[in-house]
Amino acid sequence: MIMIVISSIIRGVGNACGGATMWAMVSDTIDYGEWKTGCRTEGLVNSACSFGYKIGNGAGSALLGLILDIGGYKGEAAVQTASALTSIRICFVWIPAAIYIICLVIMMFWHLDQEFDGIIADLNARAGRSDINSQEPKTIE
């Protein structure tokens, strides 16, 4: 039980950092999309991210229940079987660790942060602004 509590605390701290970073990356992606296409689609991108987040939460919860069921977890039992304890470890330790490793590998290919200053400067030049920190949205008609 102590292992679950400790791993949940670590996961919570990691998710807080990742969640904040994710929405910053979404914002950068919106700017990149405007730079590439000329269309600013923050509503579409944010709603797609929100939808994907909800689908992921639903699928993750279903997978959690399935794995615990396969492991023979009984919520009312005072003592769980060895297979139930293994399924709990899989759900709360090994699957999250594998997902974080996969995310780290994927993030190795994220290079937008290296190009971002140039993209914003170009967007500002297109809009006739000289201040690189000014990011007024372009109206699409």
PDB file of C-alpha atoms in Angstrom:
ATOM      1  CA  MET A   1       0.000   0.000   0.000  1.00  0.00           C
ATOM      2  CA  ILE A   2       2.819   2.407   0.821  1.00  0.00           C
ATOM      3  CA  MET A   3       4.240   1.851  -2.686  1.00  0.00           C
ATOM      4  CA  ILE A   4       0.932   2.941  -4.236  1.00  0.00           C
ATOM      5  CA  VAL A   5       0.802   6.089  -2.112  1.00  0.00           C
ATOM      6  CA  ILE A   6       4.397   7.033  -2.921  1.00  0.00           C
ATOM      7  CA  SER A   7       3.980   6.345  -6.646  1.00  0.00           C
ATOM      8  CA  SER A   8       0.715   8.326  -6.673  1.00  0.00           C
ATOM      9  CA  ILE A   9       2.449  11.337  -5.090  1.00  0.00           C
ATOM     10  CA  ILE A  10       5.283  11.147  -7.612  1.00  0.00           C
ATOM     11  CA  ARG A  11       2.769  10.755 -10.444  1.00  0.00           C
ATOM     12  CA  GLY A  12       0.807  13.763  -9.175  1.00  0.00           C
ATOM     13  CA  VAL A  13       3.890  15.985  -9.122  1.00  0.00           C
ATOM     14  CA  GLY A  14       4.870  14.793 -12.594  1.00  0.00           C
ATOM     15  CA  ASN A  15       1.369  15.312 -13.947  1.00  0.00           C
ATOM     16  CA  ALA A  16       1.267  18.862 -12.595  1.00  0.00           C
ATOM     17  CA  CYS A  17       4.421  19.772 -14.510  1.00  0.00           C
ATOM     18  CA  GLY A  18       3.322  17.880 -17.596  1.00  0.00           C
ATOM     19  CA  GLY A  19      -0.148  19.393 -17.582  1.00  0.00           C
ATOM     20  CA  ALA A  20       1.177  22.933 -17.434  1.00  0.00           C
ATOM     21  CA  THR A  21       3.712  22.193 -20.145  1.00  0.00           C
ATOM     22  CA  MET A  22       1.097  20.554 -22.357  1.00  0.00           C
ATOM     23  CA  TRP A  23      -1.087  23.660 -22.532  1.00  0.00           C
ATOM     24  CA  ALA A  24       1.950  25.847 -23.239  1.00  0.00           C
ATOM     25  CA  MET A  25       2.864  23.505 -26.086  1.00  0.00           C
ATOM     26  CA  VAL A  26      -0.697  23.710 -27.421  1.00  0.00           C
ATOM     27  CA  SER A  27      -0.389  27.495 -27.504  1.00  0.00           C
ATOM     28  CA  ASP A  28       2.924  27.234 -29.363  1.00  0.00           C
ATOM     29  CA  THR A  29       1.341  24.804 -31.804  1.00  0.00           C
ATOM     30  CA  ILE A  30      -1.460  27.284 -32.523  1.00  0.00           C
ATOM     31  CA  ASP A  31       1.114  29.954 -33.360  1.00  0.00           C
ATOM     32  CA  TYR A  32       3.000  27.474 -35.543  1.00  0.00           C
ATOM     33  CA  GLY A  33      -0.227  26.589 -37.373  1.00  0.00           C
ATOM     34  CA  GLU A  34      -0.927  30.259 -38.028  1.00  0.00           C
ATOM     35  CA  TRP A  35       2.622  30.731 -39.301  1.00  0.00           C
ATOM     36  CA  LYS A  36       2.345  27.707 -41.626  1.00  0.00           C
ATOM     37  CA  THR A  37      -1.213  28.189 -42.916  1.00  0.00           C
ATOM     38  CA  GLY A  38      -2.132  31.804 -42.235  1.00  0.00           C
ATOM     39  CA  CYS A  39      -5.171  30.672 -40.200  1.00  0.00           C
ATOM     40  CA  ARG A  40      -5.336  30.999 -36.429  1.00  0.00           C
ATOM     41  CA  THR A  41      -7.366  28.068 -35.092  1.00  0.00           C
ATOM     42  CA  GLU A  42      -7.101  28.259 -31.316  1.00  0.00           C
ATOM     43  CA  GLY A  43     -10.722  27.242 -30.769  1.00  0.00           C
ATOM     44  CA  LEU A  44     -10.394  24.137 -32.913  1.00  0.00           C
ATOM     45  CA  VAL A  45      -7.027  23.108 -31.466  1.00  0.00           C
ATOM     46  CA  ASN A  46      -8.063  23.647 -27.828  1.00  0.00           C
ATOM     47  CA  SER A  47     -11.343  21.788 -28.292  1.00  0.00           C
ATOM     48  CA  ALA A  48      -9.525  18.899 -30.022  1.00  0.00           C
ATOM     49  CA  CYS A  49      -7.046  18.747 -27.119  1.00  0.00           C
ATOM     50  CA  SER A  50      -9.866  18.795 -24.586  1.00  0.00           C
ATOM     51  CA  PHE A  51     -11.727  16.068 -26.476  1.00  0.00           C
ATOM     52  CA  GLY A  52      -8.604  13.920 -26.706  1.00  0.00           C
ATOM     53  CA  TYR A  53      -7.944  14.434 -23.005  1.00  0.00           C
ATOM     54  CA  LYS A  54     -11.470  13.252 -22.152  1.00  0.00           C
ATOM     55  CA  ILE A  55     -11.222  10.223 -24.456  1.00  0.00           C
ATOM     56  CA  GLY A  56      -7.860   9.343 -22.898  1.00  0.00           C
ATOM     57  CA  ASN A  57      -9.264   9.614 -19.376  1.00  0.00           C
ATOM     58  CA  GLY A  58     -12.209   7.392 -20.298  1.00  0.00           C
ATOM     59  CA  ALA A  59     -10.035   4.797 -22.025  1.00  0.00           C
ATOM     60  CA  GLY A  60      -7.541   4.856 -19.143  1.00  0.00           C
ATOM     61  CA  SER A  61     -10.281   4.302 -16.579  1.00  0.00           C
ATOM     62  CA  ALA A  62     -11.720   1.439 -18.607  1.00  0.00           C
ATOM     63  CA  LEU A  63      -8.259  -0.124 -18.944  1.00  0.00           C
ATOM     64  CA  LEU A  64      -7.687   0.245 -15.191  1.00  0.00           C
ATOM     65  CA  GLY A  65     -10.931  -1.589 -14.443  1.00  0.00           C
ATOM     66  CA  LEU A  66     -10.172  -4.303 -16.997  1.00  0.00           C
ATOM     67  CA  ILE A  67      -6.679  -4.980 -15.648  1.00  0.00           C
ATOM     68  CA  LEU A  68      -7.898  -5.076 -12.052  1.00  0.00           C
ATOM     69  CA  ASP A  69     -10.717  -7.438 -13.045  1.00  0.00           C
ATOM     70  CA  ILE A  70      -8.338  -9.753 -14.908  1.00  0.00           C
ATOM     71  CA  GLY A  71      -6.077  -9.742 -11.839  1.00  0.00           C
ATOM     72  CA  GLY A  72      -8.951 -10.812  -9.610  1.00  0.00           C
ATOM     73  CA  TYR A  73      -9.162  -7.635  -7.540  1.00  0.00           C
ATOM     74  CA  LYS A  74     -12.053  -7.693  -5.052  1.00  0.00           C
ATOM     75  CA  GLY A  75     -12.845  -4.296  -3.573  1.00  0.00           C
ATOM     76  CA  GLU A  76     -14.566  -5.735  -0.509  1.00  0.00           C
ATOM     77  CA  ALA A  77     -11.725  -8.144   0.341  1.00  0.00           C
ATOM     78  CA  ALA A  78      -9.545  -7.240   3.325  1.00  0.00           C
ATOM     79  CA  VAL A  79      -6.592  -9.083   1.780  1.00  0.00           C
ATOM     80  CA  GLN A  80      -5.973  -9.223  -1.960  1.00  0.00           C
ATOM     81  CA  THR A  81      -4.587 -12.198  -3.847  1.00  0.00           C
ATOM     82  CA  ALA A  82      -1.075 -12.130  -5.321  1.00  0.00           C
ATOM     83  CA  SER A  83      -2.490 -11.687  -8.839  1.00  0.00           C
ATOM     84  CA  ALA A  84      -4.634  -8.755  -7.670  1.00  0.00           C
ATOM     85  CA  LEU A  85      -1.593  -7.101  -6.091  1.00  0.00           C
ATOM     86  CA  THR A  86       0.338  -7.642  -9.324  1.00  0.00           C
ATOM     87  CA  SER A  87      -2.469  -6.034 -11.317  1.00  0.00           C
ATOM     88  CA  ILE A  88      -2.420  -3.053  -8.930  1.00  0.00           C
ATOM     89  CA  ARG A  89       1.360  -2.683  -9.427  1.00  0.00           C
ATOM     90  CA  ILE A  90       0.903  -2.906 -13.196  1.00  0.00           C
ATOM     91  CA  CYS A  91      -1.766  -0.171 -13.151  1.00  0.00           C
ATOM     92  CA  PHE A  92      -0.080   2.226 -10.769  1.00  0.00           C
ATOM     93  CA  VAL A  93       3.633   1.670 -11.407  1.00  0.00           C
ATOM     94  CA  TRP A  94       4.525  -0.061 -14.654  1.00  0.00           C
ATOM     95  CA  ILE A  95       1.957   1.361 -17.090  1.00  0.00           C
ATOM     96  CA  PRO A  96       2.540   4.988 -15.975  1.00  0.00           C
ATOM     97  CA  ALA A  97       6.321   4.463 -16.108  1.00  0.00           C
ATOM     98  CA  ALA A  98       6.071   3.036 -19.637  1.00  0.00           C
ATOM     99  CA  ILE A  99       3.835   5.904 -20.775  1.00  0.00           C
ATOM    100  CA  TYR A 100       6.231   8.515 -19.362  1.00  0.00           C
ATOM    101  CA  ILE A 101       9.170   6.868 -21.112  1.00  0.00           C
ATOM    102  CA  ILE A 102       7.242   6.831 -24.406  1.00  0.00           C
ATOM    103  CA  CYS A 103       6.363  10.509 -23.928  1.00  0.00           C
ATOM    104  CA  LEU A 104      10.014  11.370 -23.257  1.00  0.00           C
ATOM    105  CA  VAL A 105      11.060   9.610 -26.469  1.00  0.00           C
ATOM    106  CA  ILE A 106       8.364  11.455 -28.443  1.00  0.00           C
ATOM    107  CA  MET A 107       9.426  14.781 -26.911  1.00  0.00           C
ATOM    108  CA  MET A 108      12.940  14.252 -28.234  1.00  0.00           C
ATOM    109  CA  PHE A 109      11.452  15.070 -31.651  1.00  0.00           C
ATOM    110  CA  TRP A 110       9.820  18.341 -30.470  1.00  0.00           C
ATOM    111  CA  HIS A 111      11.890  21.151 -31.973  1.00  0.00           C
ATOM    112  CA  LEU A 112       9.341  23.948 -32.099  1.00  0.00           C
ATOM    113  CA  ASP A 113      10.870  25.644 -29.056  1.00  0.00           C
ATOM    114  CA  GLN A 114      14.103  26.159 -30.994  1.00  0.00           C
ATOM    115  CA  GLU A 115      12.241  27.815 -33.898  1.00  0.00           C
ATOM    116  CA  PHE A 116       9.631  29.691 -31.882  1.00  0.00           C
ATOM    117  CA  ASP A 117      11.291  33.134 -31.629  1.00  0.00           C
ATOM    118  CA  GLY A 118      11.681  33.244 -35.405  1.00  0.00           C
ATOM    119  CA  ILE A 119       8.087  32.140 -35.939  1.00  0.00           C
ATOM    120  CA  ILE A 120       6.731  34.860 -33.638  1.00  0.00           C
ATOM    121  CA  ALA A 121       8.962  37.476 -35.271  1.00  0.00           C
ATOM    122  CA  ASP A 122       7.659  36.417 -38.693  1.00  0.00           C
ATOM    123  CA  LEU A 123       4.027  36.491 -37.507  1.00  0.00           C
ATOM    124  CA  ASN A 124       4.558  39.974 -36.052  1.00  0.00           C
ATOM    125  CA  ALA A 125       6.198  41.142 -39.294  1.00  0.00           C
ATOM    126  CA  ARG A 126       3.249  39.823 -41.303  1.00  0.00           C
ATOM    127  CA  ALA A 127       0.861  41.691 -39.040  1.00  0.00           C
ATOM    128  CA  GLY A 128       2.987  44.866 -39.159  1.00  0.00           C
ATOM    129  CA  ARG A 129       4.016  44.716 -35.502  1.00  0.00           C
ATOM    130  CA  SER A 130       7.573  45.243 -34.378  1.00  0.00           C
ATOM    131  CA  ASP A 131       7.249  44.114 -30.746  1.00  0.00           C
ATOM    132  CA  ILE A 132       8.166  40.428 -30.574  1.00  0.00           C
ATOM    133  CA  ASN A 133       6.152  40.018 -27.357  1.00  0.00           C
ATOM    134  CA  SER A 134       2.976  41.391 -28.903  1.00  0.00           C
ATOM    135  CA  GLN A 135       0.789  38.477 -29.970  1.00  0.00           C
ATOM    136  CA  GLU A 136      -2.517  40.027 -30.938  1.00  0.00           C
ATOM    137  CA  PRO A 137      -4.666  37.466 -32.748  1.00  0.00           C
ATOM    138  CA  LYS A 138      -5.196  37.912 -36.463  1.00  0.00           C
ATOM    139  CA  THR A 139      -8.839  38.102 -37.495  1.00  0.00           C
ATOM    140  CA  ILE A 140      -9.798  35.625 -40.184  1.00  0.00           C
ATOM    141  CA  GLU A 141     -12.698  36.619 -42.381  1.00  0.00           C
TER     142      GLU A 141
END
